[in-house]
CSV table of C-alpha atoms in Angstrom, one decimal:
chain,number,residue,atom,x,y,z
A,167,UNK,CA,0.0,0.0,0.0
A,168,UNK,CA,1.3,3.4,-0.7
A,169,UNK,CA,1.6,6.0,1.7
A,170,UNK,CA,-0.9,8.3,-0.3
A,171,UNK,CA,-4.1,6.3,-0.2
A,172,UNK,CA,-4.8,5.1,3.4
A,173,UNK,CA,-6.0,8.5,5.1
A,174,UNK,CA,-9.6,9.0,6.3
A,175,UNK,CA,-11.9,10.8,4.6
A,176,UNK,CA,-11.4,14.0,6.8
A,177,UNK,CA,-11.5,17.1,4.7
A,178,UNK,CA,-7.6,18.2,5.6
A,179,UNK,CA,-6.7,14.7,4.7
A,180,UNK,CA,-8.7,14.2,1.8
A,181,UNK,CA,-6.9,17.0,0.5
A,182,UNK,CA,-3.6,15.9,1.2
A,183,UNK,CA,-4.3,12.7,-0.5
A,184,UNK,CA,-5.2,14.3,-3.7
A,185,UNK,CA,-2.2,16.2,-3.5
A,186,UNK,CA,0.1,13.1,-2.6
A,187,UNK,CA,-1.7,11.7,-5.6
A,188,UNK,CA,-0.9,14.2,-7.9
A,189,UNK,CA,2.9,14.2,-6.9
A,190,UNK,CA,2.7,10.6,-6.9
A,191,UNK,CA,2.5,10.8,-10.6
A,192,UNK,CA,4.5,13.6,-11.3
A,193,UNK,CA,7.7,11.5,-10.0
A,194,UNK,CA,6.2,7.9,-11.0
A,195,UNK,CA,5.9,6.7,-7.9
A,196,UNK,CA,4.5,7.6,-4.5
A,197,UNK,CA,6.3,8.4,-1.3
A,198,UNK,CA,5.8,6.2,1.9
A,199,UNK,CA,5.2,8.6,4.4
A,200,UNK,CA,4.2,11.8,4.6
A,201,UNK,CA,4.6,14.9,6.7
A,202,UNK,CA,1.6,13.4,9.4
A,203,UNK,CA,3.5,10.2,10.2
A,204,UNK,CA,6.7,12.7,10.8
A,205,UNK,CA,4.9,15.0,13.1
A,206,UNK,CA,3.4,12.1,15.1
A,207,UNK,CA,6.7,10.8,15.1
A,208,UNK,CA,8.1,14.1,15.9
A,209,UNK,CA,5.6,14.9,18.6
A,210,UNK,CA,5.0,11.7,20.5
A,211,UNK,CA,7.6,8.8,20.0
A,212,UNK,CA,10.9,10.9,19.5
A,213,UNK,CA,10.5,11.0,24.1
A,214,UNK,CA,11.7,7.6,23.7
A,215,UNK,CA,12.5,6.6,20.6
A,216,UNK,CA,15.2,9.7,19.4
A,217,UNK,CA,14.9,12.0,16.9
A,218,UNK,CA,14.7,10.3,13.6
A,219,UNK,CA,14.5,7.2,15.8
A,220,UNK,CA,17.8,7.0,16.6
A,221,UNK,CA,17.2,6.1,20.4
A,222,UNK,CA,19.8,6.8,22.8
A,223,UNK,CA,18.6,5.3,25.8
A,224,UNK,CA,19.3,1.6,25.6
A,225,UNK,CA,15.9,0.0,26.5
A,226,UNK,CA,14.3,1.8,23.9
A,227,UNK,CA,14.6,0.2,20.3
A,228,UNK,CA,16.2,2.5,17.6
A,229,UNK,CA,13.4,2.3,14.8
A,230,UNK,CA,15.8,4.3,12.2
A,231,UNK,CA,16.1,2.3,9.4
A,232,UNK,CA,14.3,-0.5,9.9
A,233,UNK,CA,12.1,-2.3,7.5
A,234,UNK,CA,9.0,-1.2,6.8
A,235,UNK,CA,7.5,-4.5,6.7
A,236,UNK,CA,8.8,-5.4,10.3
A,237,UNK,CA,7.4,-1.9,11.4
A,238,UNK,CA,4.1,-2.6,10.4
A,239,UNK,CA,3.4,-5.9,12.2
A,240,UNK,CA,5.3,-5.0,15.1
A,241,UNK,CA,2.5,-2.0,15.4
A,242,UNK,CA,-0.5,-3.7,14.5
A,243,UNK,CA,0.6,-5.9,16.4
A,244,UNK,CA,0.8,-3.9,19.3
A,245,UNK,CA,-2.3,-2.5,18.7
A,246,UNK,CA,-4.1,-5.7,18.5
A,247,UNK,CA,-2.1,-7.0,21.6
A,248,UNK,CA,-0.4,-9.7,20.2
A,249,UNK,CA,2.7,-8.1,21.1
A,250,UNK,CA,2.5,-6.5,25.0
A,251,UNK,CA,4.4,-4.3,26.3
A,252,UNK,CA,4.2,-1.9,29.4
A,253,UNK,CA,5.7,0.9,28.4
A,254,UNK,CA,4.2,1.1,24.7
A,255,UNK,CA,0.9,0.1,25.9
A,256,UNK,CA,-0.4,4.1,27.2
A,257,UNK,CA,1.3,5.3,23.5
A,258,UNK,CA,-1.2,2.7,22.0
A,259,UNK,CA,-4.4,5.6,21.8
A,260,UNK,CA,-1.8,8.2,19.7
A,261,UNK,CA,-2.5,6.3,16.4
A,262,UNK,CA,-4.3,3.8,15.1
A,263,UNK,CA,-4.2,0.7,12.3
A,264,UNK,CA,-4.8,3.9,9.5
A,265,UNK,CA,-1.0,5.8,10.9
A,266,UNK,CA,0.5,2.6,10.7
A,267,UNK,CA,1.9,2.5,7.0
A,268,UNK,CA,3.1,5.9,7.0
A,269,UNK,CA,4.5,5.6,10.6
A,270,UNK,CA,6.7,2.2,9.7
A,271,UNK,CA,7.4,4.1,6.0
A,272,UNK,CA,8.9,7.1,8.0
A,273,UNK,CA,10.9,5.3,10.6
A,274,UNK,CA,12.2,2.9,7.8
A,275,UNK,CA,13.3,6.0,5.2
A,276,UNK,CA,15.3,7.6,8.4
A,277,UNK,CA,18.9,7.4,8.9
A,278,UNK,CA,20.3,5.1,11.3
A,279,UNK,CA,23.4,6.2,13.4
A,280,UNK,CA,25.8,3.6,14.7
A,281,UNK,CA,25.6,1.5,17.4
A,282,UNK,CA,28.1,1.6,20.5
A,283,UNK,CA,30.6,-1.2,21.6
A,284,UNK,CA,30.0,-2.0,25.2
A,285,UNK,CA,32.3,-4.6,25.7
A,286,UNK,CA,35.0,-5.0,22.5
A,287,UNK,CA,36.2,-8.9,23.8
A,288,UNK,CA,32.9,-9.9,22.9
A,289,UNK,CA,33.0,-9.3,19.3
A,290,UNK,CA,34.7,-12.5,18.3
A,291,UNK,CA,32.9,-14.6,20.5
A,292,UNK,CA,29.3,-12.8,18.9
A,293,UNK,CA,30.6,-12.9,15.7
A,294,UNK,CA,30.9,-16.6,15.4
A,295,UNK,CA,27.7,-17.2,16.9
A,296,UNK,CA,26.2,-13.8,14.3
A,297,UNK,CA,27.6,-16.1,11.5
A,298,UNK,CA,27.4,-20.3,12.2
A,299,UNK,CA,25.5,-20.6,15.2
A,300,UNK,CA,26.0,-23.4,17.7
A,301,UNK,CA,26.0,-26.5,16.1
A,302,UNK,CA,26.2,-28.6,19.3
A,303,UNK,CA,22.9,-27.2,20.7
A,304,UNK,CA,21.3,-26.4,16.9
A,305,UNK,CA,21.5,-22.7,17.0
A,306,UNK,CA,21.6,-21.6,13.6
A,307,UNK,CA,23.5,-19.0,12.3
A,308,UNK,CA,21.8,-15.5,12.7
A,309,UNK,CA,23.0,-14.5,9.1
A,310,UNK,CA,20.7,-17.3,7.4
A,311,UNK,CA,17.9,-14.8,8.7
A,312,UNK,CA,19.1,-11.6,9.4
A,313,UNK,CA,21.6,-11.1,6.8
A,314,UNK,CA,25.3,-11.5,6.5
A,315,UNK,CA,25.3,-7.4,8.3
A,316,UNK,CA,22.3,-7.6,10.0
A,317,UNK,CA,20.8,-5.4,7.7
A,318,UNK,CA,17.6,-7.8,7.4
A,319,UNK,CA,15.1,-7.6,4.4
A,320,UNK,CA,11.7,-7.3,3.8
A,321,UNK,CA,10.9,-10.5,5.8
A,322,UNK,CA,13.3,-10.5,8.5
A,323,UNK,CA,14.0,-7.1,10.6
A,324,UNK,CA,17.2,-5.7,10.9
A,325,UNK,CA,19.6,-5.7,13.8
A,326,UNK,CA,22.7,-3.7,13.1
A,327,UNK,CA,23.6,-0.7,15.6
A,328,UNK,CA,20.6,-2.2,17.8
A,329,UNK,CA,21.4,-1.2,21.2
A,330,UNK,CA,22.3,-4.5,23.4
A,331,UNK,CA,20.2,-4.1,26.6
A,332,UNK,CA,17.3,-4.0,24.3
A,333,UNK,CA,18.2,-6.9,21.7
A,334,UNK,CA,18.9,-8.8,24.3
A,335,UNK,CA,15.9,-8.1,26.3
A,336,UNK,CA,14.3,-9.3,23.2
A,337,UNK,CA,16.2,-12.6,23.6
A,338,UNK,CA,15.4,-13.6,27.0
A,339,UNK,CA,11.7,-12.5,26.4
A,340,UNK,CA,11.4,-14.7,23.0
A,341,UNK,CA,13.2,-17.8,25.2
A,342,UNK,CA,11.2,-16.6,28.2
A,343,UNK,CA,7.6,-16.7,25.4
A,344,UNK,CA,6.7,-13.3,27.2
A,345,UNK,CA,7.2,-12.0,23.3
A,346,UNK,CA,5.4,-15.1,21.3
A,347,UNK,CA,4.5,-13.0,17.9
A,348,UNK,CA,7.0,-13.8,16.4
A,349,UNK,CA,6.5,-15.5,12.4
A,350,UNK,CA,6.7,-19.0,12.3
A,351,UNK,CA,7.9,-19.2,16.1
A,352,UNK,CA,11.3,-19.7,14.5
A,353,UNK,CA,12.9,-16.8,17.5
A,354,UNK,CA,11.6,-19.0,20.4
A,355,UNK,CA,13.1,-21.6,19.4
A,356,UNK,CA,16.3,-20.1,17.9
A,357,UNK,CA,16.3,-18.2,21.9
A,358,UNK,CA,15.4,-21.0,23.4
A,359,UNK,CA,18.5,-22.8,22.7
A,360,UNK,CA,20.5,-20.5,24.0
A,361,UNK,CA,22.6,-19.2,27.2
A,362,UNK,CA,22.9,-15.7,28.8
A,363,UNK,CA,26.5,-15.4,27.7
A,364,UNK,CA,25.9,-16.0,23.9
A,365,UNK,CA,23.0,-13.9,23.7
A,366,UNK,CA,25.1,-10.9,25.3
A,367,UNK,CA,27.9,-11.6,22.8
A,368,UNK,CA,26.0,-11.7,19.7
A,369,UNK,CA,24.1,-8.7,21.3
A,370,UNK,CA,27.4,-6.9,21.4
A,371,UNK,CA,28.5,-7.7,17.8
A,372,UNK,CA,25.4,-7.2,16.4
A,373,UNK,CA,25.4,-3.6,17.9
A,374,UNK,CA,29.5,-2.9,16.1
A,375,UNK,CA,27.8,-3.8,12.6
A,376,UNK,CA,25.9,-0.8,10.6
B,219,UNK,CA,37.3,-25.5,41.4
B,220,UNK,CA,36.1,-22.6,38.7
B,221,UNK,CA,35.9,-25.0,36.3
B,222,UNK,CA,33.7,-27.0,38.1
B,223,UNK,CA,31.6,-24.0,38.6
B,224,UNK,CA,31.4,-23.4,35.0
B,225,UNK,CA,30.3,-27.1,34.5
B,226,UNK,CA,27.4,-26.5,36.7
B,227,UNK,CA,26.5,-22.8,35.2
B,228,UNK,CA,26.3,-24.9,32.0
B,229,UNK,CA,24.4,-27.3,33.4
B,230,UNK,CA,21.9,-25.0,35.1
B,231,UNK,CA,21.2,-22.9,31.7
B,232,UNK,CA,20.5,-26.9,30.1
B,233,UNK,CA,18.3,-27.0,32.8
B,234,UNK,CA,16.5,-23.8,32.6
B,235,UNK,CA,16.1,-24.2,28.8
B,236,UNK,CA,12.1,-24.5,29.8
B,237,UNK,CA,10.4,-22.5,27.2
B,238,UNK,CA,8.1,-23.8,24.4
B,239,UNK,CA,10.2,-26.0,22.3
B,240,UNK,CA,8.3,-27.9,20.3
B,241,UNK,CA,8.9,-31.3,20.6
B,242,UNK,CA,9.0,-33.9,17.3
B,243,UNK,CA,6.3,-36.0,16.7
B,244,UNK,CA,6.8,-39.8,16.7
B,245,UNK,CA,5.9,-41.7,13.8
B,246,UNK,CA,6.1,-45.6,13.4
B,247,UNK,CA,9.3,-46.2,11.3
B,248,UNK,CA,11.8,-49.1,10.2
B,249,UNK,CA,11.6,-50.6,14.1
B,250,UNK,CA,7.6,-51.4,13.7
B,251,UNK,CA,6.1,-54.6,12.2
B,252,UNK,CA,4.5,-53.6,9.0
B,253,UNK,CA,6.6,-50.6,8.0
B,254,UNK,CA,6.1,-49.9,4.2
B,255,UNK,CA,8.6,-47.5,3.0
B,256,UNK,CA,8.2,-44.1,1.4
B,257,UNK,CA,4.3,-44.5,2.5
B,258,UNK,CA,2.6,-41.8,0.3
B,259,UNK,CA,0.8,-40.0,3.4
B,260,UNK,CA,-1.4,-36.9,2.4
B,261,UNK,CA,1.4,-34.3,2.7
B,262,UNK,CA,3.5,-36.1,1.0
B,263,UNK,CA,1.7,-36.5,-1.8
B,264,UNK,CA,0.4,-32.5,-1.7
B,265,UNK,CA,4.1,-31.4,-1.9
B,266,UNK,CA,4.9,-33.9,-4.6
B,267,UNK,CA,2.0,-33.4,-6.6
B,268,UNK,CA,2.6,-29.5,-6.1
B,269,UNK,CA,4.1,-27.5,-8.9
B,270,UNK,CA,7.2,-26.3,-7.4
B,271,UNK,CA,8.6,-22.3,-7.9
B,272,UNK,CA,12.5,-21.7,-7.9
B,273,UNK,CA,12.4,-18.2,-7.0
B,274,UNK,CA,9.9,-18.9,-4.2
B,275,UNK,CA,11.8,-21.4,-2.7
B,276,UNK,CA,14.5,-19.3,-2.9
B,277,UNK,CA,12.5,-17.1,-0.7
B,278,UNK,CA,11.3,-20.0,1.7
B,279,UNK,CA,14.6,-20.7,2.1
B,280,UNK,CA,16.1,-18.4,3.9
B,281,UNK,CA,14.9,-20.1,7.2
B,282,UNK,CA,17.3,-22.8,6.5
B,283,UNK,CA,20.6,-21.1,6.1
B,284,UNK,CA,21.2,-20.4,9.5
B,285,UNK,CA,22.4,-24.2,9.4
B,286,UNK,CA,22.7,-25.5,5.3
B,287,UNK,CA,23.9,-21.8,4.2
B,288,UNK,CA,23.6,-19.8,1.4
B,289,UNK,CA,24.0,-21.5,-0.9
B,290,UNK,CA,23.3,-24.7,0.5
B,291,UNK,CA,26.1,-26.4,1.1
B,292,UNK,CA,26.4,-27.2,4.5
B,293,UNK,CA,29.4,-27.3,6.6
B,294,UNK,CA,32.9,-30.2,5.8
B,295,UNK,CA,32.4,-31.1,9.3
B,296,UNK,CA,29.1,-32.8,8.5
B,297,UNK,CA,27.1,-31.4,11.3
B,298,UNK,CA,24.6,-30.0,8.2
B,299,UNK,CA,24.2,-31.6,5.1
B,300,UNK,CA,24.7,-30.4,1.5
B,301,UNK,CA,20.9,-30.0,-0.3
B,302,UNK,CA,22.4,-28.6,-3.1
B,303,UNK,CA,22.2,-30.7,-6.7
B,304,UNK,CA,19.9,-33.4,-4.3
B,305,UNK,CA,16.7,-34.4,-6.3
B,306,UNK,CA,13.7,-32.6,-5.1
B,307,UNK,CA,12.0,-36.0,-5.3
B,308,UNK,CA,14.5,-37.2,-2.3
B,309,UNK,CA,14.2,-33.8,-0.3
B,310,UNK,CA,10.6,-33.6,-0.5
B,311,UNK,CA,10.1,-37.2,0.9
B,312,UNK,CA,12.8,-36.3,3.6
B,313,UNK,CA,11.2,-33.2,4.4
B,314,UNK,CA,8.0,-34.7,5.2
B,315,UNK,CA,9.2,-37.8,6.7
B,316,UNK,CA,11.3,-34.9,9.7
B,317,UNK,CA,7.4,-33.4,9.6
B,318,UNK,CA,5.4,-36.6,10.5
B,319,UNK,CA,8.2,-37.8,12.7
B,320,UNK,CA,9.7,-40.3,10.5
B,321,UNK,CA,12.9,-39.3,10.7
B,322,UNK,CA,14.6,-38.0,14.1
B,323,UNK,CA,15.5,-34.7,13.8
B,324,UNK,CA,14.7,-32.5,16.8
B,325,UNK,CA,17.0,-30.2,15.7
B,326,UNK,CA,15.4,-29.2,12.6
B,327,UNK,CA,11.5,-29.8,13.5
B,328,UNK,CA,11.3,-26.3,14.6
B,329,UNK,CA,12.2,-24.8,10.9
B,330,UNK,CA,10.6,-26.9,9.1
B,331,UNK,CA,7.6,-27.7,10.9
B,332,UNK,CA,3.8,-26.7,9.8
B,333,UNK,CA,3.9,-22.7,10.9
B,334,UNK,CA,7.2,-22.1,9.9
B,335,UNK,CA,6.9,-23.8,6.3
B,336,UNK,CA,4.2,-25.2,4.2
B,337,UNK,CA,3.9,-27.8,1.7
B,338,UNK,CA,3.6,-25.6,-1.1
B,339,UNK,CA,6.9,-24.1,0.2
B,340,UNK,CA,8.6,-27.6,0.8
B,341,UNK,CA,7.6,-28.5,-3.0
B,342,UNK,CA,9.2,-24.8,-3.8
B,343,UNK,CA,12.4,-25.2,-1.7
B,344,UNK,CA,13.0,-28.8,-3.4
B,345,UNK,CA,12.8,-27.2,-7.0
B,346,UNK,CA,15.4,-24.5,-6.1
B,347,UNK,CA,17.4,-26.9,-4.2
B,348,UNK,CA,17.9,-29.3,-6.7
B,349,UNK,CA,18.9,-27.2,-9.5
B,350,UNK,CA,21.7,-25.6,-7.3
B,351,UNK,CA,25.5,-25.8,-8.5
B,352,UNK,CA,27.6,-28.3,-6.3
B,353,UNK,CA,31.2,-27.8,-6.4
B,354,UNK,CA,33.5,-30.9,-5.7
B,355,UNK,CA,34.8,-28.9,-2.6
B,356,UNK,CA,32.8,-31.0,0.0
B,357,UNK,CA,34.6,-32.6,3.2
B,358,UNK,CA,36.5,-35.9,2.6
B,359,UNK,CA,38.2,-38.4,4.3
B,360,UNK,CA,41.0,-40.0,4.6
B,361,UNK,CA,42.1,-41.2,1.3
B,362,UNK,CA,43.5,-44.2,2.5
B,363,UNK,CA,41.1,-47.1,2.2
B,364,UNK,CA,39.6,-46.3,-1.0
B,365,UNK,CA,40.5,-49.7,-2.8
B,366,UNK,CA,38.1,-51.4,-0.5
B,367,UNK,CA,36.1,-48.8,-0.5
B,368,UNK,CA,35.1,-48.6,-4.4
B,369,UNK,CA,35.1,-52.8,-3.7
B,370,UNK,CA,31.9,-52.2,-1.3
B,371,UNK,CA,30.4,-49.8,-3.6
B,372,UNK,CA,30.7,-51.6,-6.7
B,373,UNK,CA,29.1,-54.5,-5.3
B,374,UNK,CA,26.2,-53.5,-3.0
B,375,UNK,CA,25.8,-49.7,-3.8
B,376,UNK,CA,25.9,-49.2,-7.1
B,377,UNK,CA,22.2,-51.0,-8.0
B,378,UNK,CA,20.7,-47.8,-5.9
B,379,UNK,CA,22.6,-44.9,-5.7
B,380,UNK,CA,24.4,-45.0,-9.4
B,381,UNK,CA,27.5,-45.6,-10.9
B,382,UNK,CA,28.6,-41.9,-10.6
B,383,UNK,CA,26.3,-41.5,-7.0
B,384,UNK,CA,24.0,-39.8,-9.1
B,385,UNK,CA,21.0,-41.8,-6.9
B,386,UNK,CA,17.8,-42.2,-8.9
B,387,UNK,CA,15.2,-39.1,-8.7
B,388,UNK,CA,12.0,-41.6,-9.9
B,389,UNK,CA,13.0,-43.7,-7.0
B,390,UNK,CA,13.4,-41.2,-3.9
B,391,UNK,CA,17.2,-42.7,-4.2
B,392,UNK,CA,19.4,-40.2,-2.9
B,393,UNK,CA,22.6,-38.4,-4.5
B,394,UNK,CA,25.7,-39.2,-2.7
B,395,UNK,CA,28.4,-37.7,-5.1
B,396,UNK,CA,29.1,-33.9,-3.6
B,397,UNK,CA,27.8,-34.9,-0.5
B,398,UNK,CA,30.0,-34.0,2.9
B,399,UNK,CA,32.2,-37.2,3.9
B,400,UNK,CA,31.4,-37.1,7.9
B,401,UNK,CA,27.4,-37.1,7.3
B,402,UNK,CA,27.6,-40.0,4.1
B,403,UNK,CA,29.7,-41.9,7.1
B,404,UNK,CA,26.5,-40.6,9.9
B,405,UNK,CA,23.9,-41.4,8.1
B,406,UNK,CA,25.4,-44.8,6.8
B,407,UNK,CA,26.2,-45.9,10.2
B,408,UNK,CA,22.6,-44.7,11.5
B,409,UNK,CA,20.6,-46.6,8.6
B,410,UNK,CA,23.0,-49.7,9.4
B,411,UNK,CA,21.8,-49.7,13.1
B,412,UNK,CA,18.1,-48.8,12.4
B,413,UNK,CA,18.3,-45.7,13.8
B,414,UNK,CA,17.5,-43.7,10.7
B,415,UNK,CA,13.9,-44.5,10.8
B,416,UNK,CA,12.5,-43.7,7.4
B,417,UNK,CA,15.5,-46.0,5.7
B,418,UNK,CA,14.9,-47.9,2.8
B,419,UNK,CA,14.8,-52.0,4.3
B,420,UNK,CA,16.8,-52.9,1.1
B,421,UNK,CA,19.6,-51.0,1.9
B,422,UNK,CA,19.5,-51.9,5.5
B,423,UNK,CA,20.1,-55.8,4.7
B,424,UNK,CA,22.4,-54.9,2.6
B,425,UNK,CA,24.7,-52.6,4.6
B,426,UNK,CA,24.2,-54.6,7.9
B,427,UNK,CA,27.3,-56.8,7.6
B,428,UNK,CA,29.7,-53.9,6.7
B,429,UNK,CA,31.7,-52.7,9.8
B,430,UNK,CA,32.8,-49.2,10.9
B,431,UNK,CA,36.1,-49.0,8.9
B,432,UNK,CA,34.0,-50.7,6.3
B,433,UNK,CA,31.0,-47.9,5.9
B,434,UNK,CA,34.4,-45.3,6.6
B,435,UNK,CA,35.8,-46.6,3.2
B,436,UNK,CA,32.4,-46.8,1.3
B,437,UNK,CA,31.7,-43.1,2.5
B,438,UNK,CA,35.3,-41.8,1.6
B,439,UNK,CA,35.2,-43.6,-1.6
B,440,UNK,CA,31.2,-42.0,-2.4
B,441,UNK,CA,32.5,-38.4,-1.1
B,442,UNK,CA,34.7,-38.1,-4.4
B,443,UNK,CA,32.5,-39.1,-6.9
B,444,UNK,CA,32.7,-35.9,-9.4
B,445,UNK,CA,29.6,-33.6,-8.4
């Protein structure tokens, strides 16, 4: 869906559809987003999700350059509640299922800054579990999924310059099932098998890749 | 002292490893009275009768490259399998046999179980698969028993898998040639013992006599057959 024809039918927003619609076919294509999703984001999530959503507090995901795809079911998700989450869950009334394109559009065009390097002896370590996994206890390699830089695709999120205390929150709830939304339940069981100290590694050289 | 400590950290994460892992289903295999190989169960069939898309199954395969790879050909070591150049035919019928619970895999199961993968995607995954290069750089072994080795295969291997271990696709028999030397040695070893549960009983009465440094030969000899 583009990002020109999912507005209301609100008289401001009709018109900015036609508009969109009109420069939509001026340059051939139509842009994701427009300048409602960046105020929203501007005005609401930027407290914890940074400006441009580049986050700098650790237990708040950076959203900058992240697929689009991934943003959207993460945030219909949310909204429908199969994905919970305290501190998301008062921001859930700010927009609803119709902001969701153009919010995960604007958050996916945005630039993402580089992560930061906790703990530099555990890039080696988190590299080789990034790349081949644990073949004794069947953790596959990260890269099958995520991409040889973590940069994910249109099916699989990306992870580079994530910040660690939230990726690996994300871990230890997918192993934990307190986050069970995820497609084919192929990250509880990837999680599930394995320990505190190779989730923090890979955590750590996931965050060094950009 | 630390190290024990470290034993039992180990041990404790094994033991907290709780979660939701799905467990395999059992199905009745080679061990039960009345097994009829390569049944033709209902998913089976759907994935074989299927019309299979390359660049789907392309697609459908990224879930697996965390263990095959890329490009599918596993790792020298044999822990994961080539299923590059196999015939979909074989890697369908394996595919569903890991499914039902055929064949052990616990592993695997989670990948390529129902709500990760479905059989329009298994018949996909088998057409890209099988039409996949294989380079001749797969693990081997030793080199030093290969007289015996060829004597094996000659006699009691060739009928089945081909006198290039090309395998037969119309048959479900596998392709050995390109295939990793430390899982041809595994799986031999396993379908010996009865432990691969989908085997073909053929095969088993024939490769029951052989010894280890027998099936060691046979499997170093089959892992330089020319992909």
């Amino acid at each position: 869906m583009s990002g020109c024809d999912f507005w209301g039918t609100n008289v401001k927003r009709h018109q900015i559809t036609r508009a969109c619609l009109f420069i939509g076919a001026l340059f051939g294509a139509t842009p994701g987003w427009s300048a409602d999703a960046g105020e929203l984001a501007g005005s609401i999530c930027m407290a914890c999700h940074g400006e441009g959503g580049n986050s700098v507090v650790p237990n708040f995901p950076k959203l900058s350059g992240q697929h689009a795809t991934y943003l959207e079911k993460q945030l219909n998700e949310f909204l429908s509640g199969k994905r919970r989450n305290d501190v998301m869950a008062p921001i859930l009334d700010s927009f609803s299922k119709q902001d969701v394109p153009a919010l995960a559009a604007w958050y996916a065009a945005q630039k993402p800054t580089p992560g930061t390097v906790g703990d530099p002896g555990l890039l080696a370590a988190g590299k080789a579990i990034y790349e081949d996994g644990n073949v004794e206890t069947g953790v596959p390699g990260c890269m099958g999924c995520h991409q040889p830089r973590a940069q994910g695709n249109a099916r699989y999120p990306r992870l580079a310059g994530q910040h660690q205390a939230y990726t690996l929150q994300q871990m230890n709830d997918f192993k934990s099932g307190v986050r069970d939304n995820d497609k084919g339940k192929v990250m509880r069981a990837v999680a599930e098998r394995m320990t505190e100290q190779e989730m923090q590694a890979v955590a750590e050289y996931m965050a060094s890749l950009q | 002292m630390k190290k024990h400590l470290f034993i039992l950290s180990l041990l404790l994460a094994a033991a907290t490893q709780t979660g939701a892992e799905e467990n395999q289903p059992h199905a009745a295999g080679i061990e039960s009275d009345g097994y009829v190989w390569n049944a033709m169960y209902a998913e089976k069939l759907q994935a074989l009768s299927a019309r299979g898309d390359a660049l789907r199954g392309e697609i459908a395969f990224e879930i697996c490259q965390g263990c095959h790879r890329a490009t599918a050909l596993g790792r020298p070591d044999g822990s994961y399998p080539r299923l590059a150049g196999q015939h979909a035919t074989v890697l369908i019928k394996q595919m569903t046999d890991v499914r039902a619970g055929r064949r052990d895999n616990k592993k695997m199961f989670p990948f390529i179980d129902k709500h990760a993968v479905t059989p329009q995607e298994i018949a996909d995954i088998a057409v890209y698969l099988q039409a996949l290069p294989v380079p001749p750089d797969n693990g081997k072994g030793d080199g030093n028993n290969l007289a015996r080795g060829e004597e094996i295969y000659a006699r009691d291997c060739i009928v089945c898998h081909g006198n290039k271990g090309q395998g037969d696709s119309a048959r479900f028999y596998p392709r050995v040639s390109g295939q990793h030397y430390k899982y041809l040695l595994r799986e031999s070893i396993l379908i010996r013992n009865g432990d691969r549960r989908n085997a073909n009983p053929d095969m088993v009465s024939t490769i029951k006599p052989y010894d280890d440094k027998d099936l060691q030969a046979v499997a170093d000899y089959m892992s330089r057959f020319a992909p």
